[in-house]
Coordinates of C-alpha atoms in Angstrom, one line a residue:
X68 CA -28.0 -19.3 -12.9
X69 CA -27.9 -15.5 -13.6
X70 CA -26.3 -14.5 -16.8
X71 CA -23.3 -12.8 -15.2
X72 CA -22.6 -15.7 -13.0
X73 CA -22.9 -18.1 -15.9
X74 CA -20.5 -16.1 -18.1
X75 CA -17.9 -16.1 -15.3
X76 CA -18.3 -19.9 -14.8
X77 CA -17.8 -20.4 -18.5
X78 CA -14.7 -18.1 -18.4
X79 CA -13.1 -20.1 -15.7
X80 CA -14.0 -23.3 -17.5
X81 CA -12.3 -22.1 -20.6
X82 CA -9.3 -21.0 -18.6
X83 CA -9.0 -24.3 -16.8
X84 CA -9.3 -26.1 -20.2
X85 CA -6.1 -24.5 -21.4
X86 CA -4.5 -27.1 -23.7
X87 CA -7.9 -28.7 -24.5
X88 CA -8.1 -30.5 -21.2
X89 CA -10.4 -29.9 -18.3
X90 CA -8.1 -31.3 -15.7
X91 CA -4.4 -31.0 -15.0
X92 CA -1.8 -33.8 -15.5
X93 CA -0.3 -34.9 -12.1
X94 CA 3.1 -33.5 -11.4
X95 CA 6.0 -35.8 -10.9
X96 CA 8.0 -35.9 -7.6
X97 CA 6.9 -35.3 -4.0
X98 CA 3.8 -33.2 -3.4
X99 CA 5.6 -30.3 -1.9
X100 CA 5.8 -26.6 -2.9
X101 CA 6.3 -23.0 -1.9
X102 CA 4.1 -20.0 -2.4
X103 CA 5.2 -16.3 -1.8
X104 CA 2.7 -13.6 -0.9
X105 CA 2.4 -10.0 0.2
X106 CA -0.6 -7.8 0.9
X107 CA -2.3 -4.4 0.5
X108 CA 0.0 -2.7 -1.9
X109 CA -2.5 0.2 -2.1
X110 CA -1.1 1.5 -5.3
X111 CA 2.2 2.2 -3.7
X112 CA 5.5 1.8 -5.5
X113 CA 7.3 2.8 -2.3
X114 CA 5.9 3.9 1.1
X115 CA 6.7 7.6 1.9
X116 CA 8.8 6.6 4.9
X117 CA 7.8 9.8 6.8
X118 CA 7.7 7.7 10.0
X119 CA 10.6 5.3 10.9
X120 CA 8.2 2.4 11.1
X121 CA 7.0 3.1 7.6
X122 CA 10.5 2.7 6.2
X123 CA 10.0 -0.7 4.8
X124 CA 8.5 -2.1 1.6
X125 CA 8.8 -0.8 -1.9
X126 CA 8.5 -2.9 -5.0
X127 CA 12.2 -2.6 -5.8
X128 CA 13.1 -4.3 -2.5
X129 CA 10.2 -6.7 -2.6
X130 CA 11.4 -7.8 -6.0
X131 CA 14.9 -8.3 -4.7
X132 CA 13.7 -10.4 -1.8
X133 CA 11.6 -12.5 -4.1
X134 CA 14.4 -12.9 -6.7
X135 CA 16.7 -14.3 -4.1
X136 CA 14.1 -16.5 -2.6
X137 CA 12.9 -17.9 -5.9
X138 CA 16.4 -18.8 -7.0
X139 CA 15.9 -22.1 -5.2
X140 CA 12.1 -22.2 -5.8
X141 CA 11.7 -21.3 -9.5
X142 CA 8.2 -22.7 -9.7
X143 CA 6.9 -20.8 -6.6
X144 CA 4.0 -18.6 -7.5
X145 CA 3.7 -15.1 -6.1
X146 CA 0.3 -13.8 -4.8
X147 CA -0.8 -10.3 -3.9
X148 CA -3.8 -9.8 -1.7
X149 CA -6.0 -6.9 -0.8
X150 CA -6.0 -3.3 -2.0
X151 CA -4.0 -3.3 -5.3
X152 CA -4.2 0.1 -7.1
X153 CA -5.5 2.7 -4.6
X154 CA -5.4 3.8 -1.0
X155 CA -8.3 5.3 1.0
X156 CA -7.7 8.7 -0.5
X157 CA -9.0 7.6 -3.9
X158 CA -8.0 9.8 -6.8
X159 CA -8.1 13.6 -6.0
X160 CA -8.3 15.8 -9.1
X161 CA -4.8 17.1 -8.5
X162 CA -3.4 13.5 -8.6
X163 CA -5.3 12.2 -11.7
X164 CA -2.5 12.5 -14.2
X165 CA 0.1 11.2 -11.7
X166 CA -2.1 8.2 -10.8
X167 CA -2.4 7.2 -14.4
X168 CA 1.4 7.2 -14.8
X169 CA 1.7 5.3 -11.5
X170 CA -0.6 2.5 -12.8
X171 CA 1.7 2.0 -15.8
X172 CA 4.7 1.8 -13.5
X173 CA 2.9 -0.6 -11.2
X174 CA 2.0 -2.8 -14.1
X175 CA 5.6 -3.0 -15.3
X176 CA 6.9 -3.7 -11.7
X177 CA 4.4 -6.5 -11.0
X178 CA 5.2 -8.1 -14.4
X179 CA 8.9 -7.9 -13.7
X180 CA 8.4 -9.5 -10.2
X181 CA 6.3 -12.2 -11.8
X182 CA 3.1 -11.8 -9.6
X183 CA 0.9 -14.7 -10.7
X184 CA -2.4 -13.5 -9.2
X185 CA -3.7 -10.5 -7.4
X186 CA -6.9 -9.5 -5.7
X187 CA -8.7 -6.2 -4.8
X188 CA -9.6 -4.4 -1.7
X189 CA -12.1 -1.8 -0.5
X190 CA -10.1 1.2 -1.6
X191 CA -10.0 -0.2 -5.2
X192 CA -13.7 -0.7 -5.3
X193 CA -14.5 2.8 -4.2
X194 CA -13.6 3.9 -7.8
X195 CA -15.6 1.4 -9.9
X196 CA -15.7 3.2 -13.2
X197 CA -12.0 4.0 -13.1
X198 CA -11.2 0.5 -11.9
X199 CA -12.8 -1.0 -15.1
X200 CA -10.2 0.8 -17.2
X201 CA -7.3 0.2 -14.8
X202 CA -7.4 -3.5 -14.3
X203 CA -6.7 -4.4 -18.0
X204 CA -3.6 -2.2 -17.9
X205 CA -2.1 -4.1 -14.9
X206 CA -1.8 -7.3 -17.0
X207 CA -1.4 -9.4 -13.8
X208 CA -4.5 -11.7 -13.4
X209 CA -6.9 -10.1 -11.0
X210 CA -9.0 -12.7 -9.1
X211 CA -12.4 -11.8 -7.7
X212 CA -14.7 -14.7 -6.9
X213 CA -17.7 -12.7 -5.5
X214 CA -18.0 -9.5 -7.5
X215 CA -20.9 -7.2 -6.8
X216 CA -23.7 -7.6 -9.3
X217 CA -23.3 -5.2 -12.2
X218 CA -19.8 -4.1 -11.2
X219 CA -18.4 -2.4 -14.3
X220 CA -14.9 -3.8 -13.6
X221 CA -16.0 -7.5 -13.1
X222 CA -15.5 -8.5 -16.7
X223 CA -11.8 -7.6 -16.4
X224 CA -11.3 -10.1 -13.5
X225 CA -11.3 -13.9 -13.2
X226 CA -13.1 -15.9 -10.6
X227 CA -10.1 -18.1 -10.0
X228 CA -6.8 -19.4 -11.4
X229 CA -4.8 -22.6 -11.2
X230 CA -1.0 -22.2 -10.5
X231 CA 1.9 -24.6 -10.1
X232 CA 3.7 -24.5 -6.8
X233 CA 6.6 -26.9 -7.0
X234 CA 5.2 -30.4 -7.0
X235 CA 1.5 -29.4 -6.6
X236 CA -1.2 -27.4 -8.3
X237 CA -2.9 -24.8 -6.2
X238 CA -6.2 -23.0 -6.9
X239 CA -6.5 -19.3 -6.0
X240 CA -9.7 -17.4 -5.3
X241 CA -10.3 -13.9 -4.2
X242 CA -12.9 -12.0 -2.1
X243 CA -13.9 -8.4 -2.0
X244 CA -16.3 -6.5 0.4
X245 CA -19.8 -5.8 -0.8
X246 CA -19.9 -8.6 -3.3
X247 CA -22.1 -11.7 -3.6
X248 CA -22.2 -14.2 -0.7
X249 CA -18.5 -14.9 -0.2
X250 CA -18.8 -18.3 1.4
X251 CA -21.1 -19.6 -1.3
X252 CA -19.0 -18.2 -4.1
X253 CA -15.7 -19.6 -2.7
X254 CA -17.2 -23.1 -2.0
X255 CA -18.5 -23.4 -5.6
X256 CA -15.3 -22.1 -7.1
X257 CA -13.1 -24.4 -4.9
X258 CA -15.1 -27.4 -6.0
X259 CA -14.4 -26.5 -9.7
X260 CA -10.7 -26.0 -9.0
X261 CA -10.4 -29.3 -7.1
X262 CA -12.1 -31.1 -10.0
X263 CA -9.5 -29.6 -12.3
X264 CA -6.6 -30.9 -10.2
X265 CA -5.9 -28.4 -7.5
X266 CA -4.5 -30.0 -4.4
X267 CA -4.9 -26.9 -2.2
X268 CA -7.0 -23.7 -2.4
X269 CA -5.6 -20.3 -1.3
X270 CA -8.1 -17.5 -0.8
X271 CA -7.0 -13.9 -1.1
X272 CA -9.3 -11.9 1.1
X273 CA -9.8 -8.2 0.9
X274 CA -12.4 -8.2 3.6
X275 CA -10.2 -7.2 6.5
X276 CA -9.0 -9.3 9.4
X277 CA -12.2 -9.6 11.4
X278 CA -14.5 -10.5 8.5
X279 CA -12.0 -12.9 7.2
X280 CA -11.8 -14.7 10.5
X281 CA -15.6 -14.8 10.8
X282 CA -15.8 -16.5 7.4
X283 CA -13.1 -19.0 8.2
X284 CA -14.8 -20.0 11.5
X285 CA -18.0 -20.7 9.6
X286 CA -16.2 -23.0 7.2
X287 CA -15.0 -21.7 3.9
X288 CA -13.9 -24.8 2.1
X289 CA -10.3 -23.7 1.5
X290 CA -7.1 -24.6 3.2
X291 CA -5.4 -21.2 3.3
X292 CA -6.8 -17.7 3.7
X293 CA -4.6 -14.6 3.5
X294 CA -6.3 -11.8 5.3
X295 CA -5.8 -8.4 3.7
X296 CA -7.9 -5.2 3.3
X297 CA -6.3 -3.8 6.4
X298 CA -5.1 -0.3 7.3
X299 CA -1.6 1.1 7.8
X300 CA -2.1 0.8 11.5
X301 CA -2.7 -2.9 11.3
X302 CA -0.9 -5.1 13.9
X303 CA 0.4 -8.0 11.9
X304 CA 1.6 -11.3 13.3
X305 CA 3.3 -14.3 11.7
X306 CA 1.3 -16.7 13.8
X307 CA -1.1 -18.9 11.9
X308 CA -4.7 -19.3 13.2
X309 CA -6.5 -22.5 12.5
X310 CA -10.2 -21.7 12.2
X311 CA -13.4 -23.6 11.2
X312 CA -14.5 -27.2 11.4
X313 CA -11.7 -29.6 12.6
X314 CA -12.1 -31.8 9.6
X315 CA -12.0 -28.9 7.2
X316 CA -10.0 -26.2 8.9
X317 CA -8.8 -23.0 7.2
X318 CA -5.4 -21.6 8.2
X319 CA -5.5 -17.8 8.3
X320 CA -2.3 -15.8 7.5
X321 CA -1.4 -12.2 7.6
X322 CA 1.2 -9.9 6.0
X323 CA 2.0 -6.2 6.6
X324 CA 0.7 -3.5 4.2
X325 CA 2.4 -1.8 1.3
X326 CA 4.8 -4.7 0.8
X327 CA 6.4 -4.2 4.2
X328 CA 6.8 -8.0 4.5
X329 CA 7.0 -10.9 2.1
X330 CA 5.4 -14.1 3.3
X331 CA 6.6 -17.6 2.4
X332 CA 4.2 -20.6 2.6
X333 CA 5.9 -24.0 2.5
X334 CA 3.6 -26.9 1.7
X335 CA 3.9 -30.6 2.2
X336 CA 0.8 -32.5 1.1
X337 CA 2.2 -36.0 1.5
X338 CA -0.6 -37.0 3.9
X339 CA -4.3 -36.3 4.5
X340 CA -5.3 -33.1 6.4
X341 CA -3.0 -30.2 7.2
X342 CA -1.2 -29.1 10.3
X343 CA 0.7 -25.8 10.9
X344 CA 4.3 -26.4 11.8
X345 CA 6.2 -23.8 13.8
X346 CA 9.9 -23.2 13.1
X347 CA 12.0 -26.1 14.2
X348 CA 9.2 -28.6 14.3
X349 CA 8.9 -31.7 12.1
X350 CA 5.9 -32.9 10.2
X351 CA 3.8 -35.6 11.9
X352 CA 3.7 -38.9 10.2
X353 CA 0.9 -39.3 7.6
X354 CA -0.2 -35.7 7.8
X355 CA 0.2 -32.8 5.4
X356 CA 1.7 -29.6 6.8
X357 CA 2.3 -25.9 6.1
X358 CA 4.8 -23.4 7.4
X359 CA 4.3 -19.6 7.2
X360 CA 7.1 -17.1 7.7
X361 CA 7.5 -13.4 7.1
X362 CA 10.6 -11.6 5.9
X363 CA 10.7 -7.8 6.7
X364 CA 11.4 -5.7 3.6
X365 CA 13.6 -3.1 5.2
X366 CA 15.2 -0.2 3.4
X367 CA 18.8 -1.4 4.1
X368 CA 18.2 -4.2 1.6
X369 CA 19.4 -4.0 -2.0
X370 CA 17.1 -2.8 -4.8
X371 CA 16.2 -5.0 -7.7
X372 CA 17.8 -3.2 -10.7
X373 CA 14.9 -3.7 -13.2
X374 CA 12.1 -2.6 -10.8
X375 CA 14.3 0.2 -9.4
X376 CA 14.6 1.4 -13.0
X377 CA 10.8 1.4 -13.4
X378 CA 10.4 3.4 -10.2
X379 CA 13.2 5.9 -11.0
X380 CA 11.7 6.6 -14.4
X381 CA 8.3 7.2 -12.8
X382 CA 9.9 9.9 -10.6
X383 CA 11.6 11.5 -13.6
X384 CA 8.4 11.5 -15.6
X385 CA 6.5 13.3 -12.9
X386 CA 8.2 16.6 -13.7
X387 CA 6.7 16.8 -17.2
X388 CA 3.4 15.3 -16.1
X389 CA 2.7 17.5 -13.2
X390 CA 4.1 20.7 -14.7
X391 CA 1.7 20.2 -17.6
X392 CA -1.4 19.1 -15.6
X393 CA -0.9 21.0 -12.4
X394 CA -3.0 24.2 -11.9
X395 CA -1.5 27.6 -11.1
X396 CA -1.3 28.8 -7.6
X397 CA -4.6 30.1 -6.2
X398 CA -4.6 33.9 -6.1
X399 CA -5.0 35.7 -2.8
X400 CA -8.5 36.6 -1.9
X401 CA -8.9 40.4 -1.8
X402 CA -9.0 41.6 1.7
X403 CA -7.7 38.3 3.1
X404 CA -4.0 37.6 4.2
X405 CA -1.7 35.8 1.9
X406 CA 1.6 34.0 2.4
X407 CA 4.8 36.0 2.7
X408 CA 7.5 33.3 3.5
X409 CA 9.8 32.8 6.4
X410 CA 12.3 35.4 5.4
X411 CA 9.6 38.1 6.0
X412 CA 8.7 36.6 9.3
X413 CA 12.3 36.6 10.5
X414 CA 12.7 40.3 9.8
X415 CA 10.8 41.0 13.0
X416 CA 11.2 37.6 14.8
X417 CA 15.0 37.5 14.8
X418 CA 15.1 35.6 18.1
X419 CA 13.3 32.7 16.4
X420 CA 16.0 32.3 13.7
X421 CA 18.1 29.9 15.8
X422 CA 15.1 27.7 16.5
X423 CA 14.1 27.7 12.9
X424 CA 17.5 26.8 11.6
X425 CA 17.7 23.8 13.9
X426 CA 14.1 22.5 13.3
X427 CA 13.5 19.5 11.1
X428 CA 10.7 21.4 9.3
X429 CA 13.4 23.7 7.9
X430 CA 14.8 20.8 5.8
X431 CA 11.4 19.4 4.6
X432 CA 12.1 20.3 1.0
X433 CA 15.6 18.9 1.2
X434 CA 14.3 15.4 2.0
X435 CA 12.3 15.5 -1.3
X436 CA 15.4 16.5 -3.2
X437 CA 17.3 13.6 -1.8
X438 CA 14.5 11.2 -2.9
X439 CA 13.9 12.8 -6.3
X440 CA 10.3 13.6 -5.2
X441 CA 10.2 17.3 -5.9
X442 CA 7.5 16.8 -8.6
X443 CA 5.5 14.2 -6.8
X444 CA 2.4 16.1 -5.8
X445 CA 1.5 13.5 -3.2
X446 CA 4.7 14.4 -1.4
X447 CA 5.1 18.1 -2.2
X448 CA 1.9 19.1 -0.6
X449 CA 3.3 18.4 2.9
X450 CA 6.8 19.7 2.3
X451 CA 6.0 23.3 1.3
X452 CA 4.0 26.1 2.8
X453 CA 0.4 27.0 1.8
X454 CA 0.1 24.4 -0.9
X455 CA -2.9 25.1 -3.1
X456 CA -4.3 27.6 -0.6
X457 CA -5.2 31.2 -1.7
X458 CA -2.1 33.3 -2.0
X459 CA 0.1 30.2 -1.3
X460 CA 2.3 27.8 -3.3
X461 CA 1.7 25.3 -6.1
X462 CA 3.9 22.9 -8.1
X463 CA 4.6 25.7 -10.5
X464 CA 5.1 28.4 -7.9
X465 CA 7.3 27.5 -4.9
X466 CA 9.6 30.6 -4.7
X467 CA 10.0 31.5 -1.0
X468 CA 7.6 28.8 0.2
X469 CA 9.6 25.6 0.2
X470 CA 9.9 23.8 3.5
X471 CA 7.3 23.7 6.3
X472 CA 7.6 27.3 7.4
X473 CA 6.0 29.5 10.1
X474 CA 2.9 30.1 8.1
X475 CA 2.2 26.3 7.8
X476 CA 1.2 26.4 11.4
X477 CA 0.3 30.1 12.0
X478 CA -1.5 30.8 8.8
X479 CA -0.9 33.3 6.1
X480 CA 0.9 36.3 7.6
X481 CA 0.8 39.2 5.2
X482 CA -1.7 41.2 7.3
X483 CA 0.3 40.5 10.5
X484 CA 3.5 41.4 8.8
X485 CA 2.1 44.7 7.7
X486 CA 0.3 45.8 10.9
X487 CA 2.2 43.8 13.5
X488 CA -1.0 43.0 15.4
X489 CA -1.0 39.7 17.2
X490 CA -4.7 39.2 16.5
X491 CA -3.9 39.0 12.8
X492 CA -2.0 35.7 13.1
X493 CA -2.9 32.3 14.5
X494 CA -0.7 32.4 17.6
X495 CA -1.6 28.9 19.0
X496 CA -2.1 26.4 16.2
X497 CA -4.8 23.8 16.7
X498 CA -4.0 20.0 16.6
X499 CA -6.1 19.8 13.4
X500 CA -3.6 22.1 11.7
X501 CA -0.7 19.6 12.3
X502 CA -2.8 16.5 11.5
X503 CA -3.3 17.6 7.9
X504 CA 0.2 16.2 7.3
X505 CA 0.9 14.4 10.5
X506 CA -1.8 11.9 9.7
X507 CA -1.7 8.1 10.6
X508 CA -0.7 7.5 7.0
X509 CA 2.5 9.5 7.4
X510 CA 3.1 10.0 11.1
X511 CA 1.9 6.8 12.8
X512 CA 2.7 7.8 16.3
X513 CA 1.9 11.5 16.2
X514 CA 0.9 12.9 19.6
X515 CA 0.1 16.7 19.5
X516 CA 0.9 17.3 23.2
X517 CA 4.2 15.4 22.9
X518 CA 5.3 17.2 19.8
X519 CA 4.2 20.6 21.0
X520 CA 6.7 20.4 23.9
X521 CA 9.5 20.1 21.3
X522 CA 8.3 23.3 19.6
X523 CA 7.4 25.5 22.5
X524 CA 11.0 26.3 23.5
X525 CA 13.0 29.5 24.2
X526 CA 12.9 31.5 21.0
X527 CA 9.7 29.9 19.9
X528 CA 6.7 30.3 22.2
X529 CA 8.9 30.9 25.3
X530 CA 11.0 33.9 26.2
X531 CA 14.8 33.5 25.8

């Protein structure tokens, strides 16, 4: 056995031997239990909500849903699968300081919620050196059963964990892309967990839906697999798929990204084997069963006060963090146009004023003020004009450039304003200009041609 694999096996052995015993004492009462789970947090305390269909999730409301649900299931563990700390943008230089503070807030929120185990996803693994320092700060056990050889963060994770779910003990394993053989790793770890007293194994998969299904079909040796590692455009269903050999099937579950849903898994292990029960159905005689349901975490739900406090403090702290760490605005390039602001544009384009004053871009900054996000660089960049472009705005320099103004689409206008030449401005913006901010992450149904029709109107692109 390779040294790294041996050390991880010893670690799990020591962990399972907690209390100087290598197996768990049987629990009294019926072998039933409940497990809660959500997926692909992607380092998000709360989704941006720029699109209506993204206005769900947020750890404050996830915490409230779970608090209410666990009031009648106090021993129900909470699992978090897939991308944990980062999204696919990684950590741009301008967000480094903010990201470090966000990890601290995330750690406090997960601890308050009581997450018993989490796994990782592909976006996390794209920053291996940073991840090695971030995982210990989270404090929540991070489960990775098939780490890549030599991964600098592997020592901060566990190959598995045993948790109590009501009247049963469950084992939890976790899979990441690019690691050692996932099926081999999970089968070996599952055997160790069962020997220690686990009645059921849950696999948290950060491999994505297709790869997770493929593994389950081949036979993974676990009863439940939560498929994570998905994108924001994932189409999620609450249907359960039974995959793999009939005598050793794996039930595949899904949950929406960024805490948009909380899943509930109800277990009844009174008989051999497992069947999935749809709502309203009763368990067959002499068979074990599971039920899976999803609760949408919509923004009309209450906020858990403790986690809401963590998130609100994060927003407050960003002012000092980003004012200290943010760079100054980039100076204009000699001989190149710079940004002049909408007031200068309207000096000549008075017929556009009515359009501008009734366009949603005109209140872009106001939406940040309502959400206390005026120092969140991640948000500010798309709610101002010319952010970190030569002659444009910066966190420390927003005078005259708040909101998504004319120059956000038409480019810096100083040369055009001075000479009045049409050739000195971008008269017809390209789709790529809009998609800098209207990306799938923030504007899931953006269609340039459709949106363009709302902008090319009398007073703006058309004669009055």
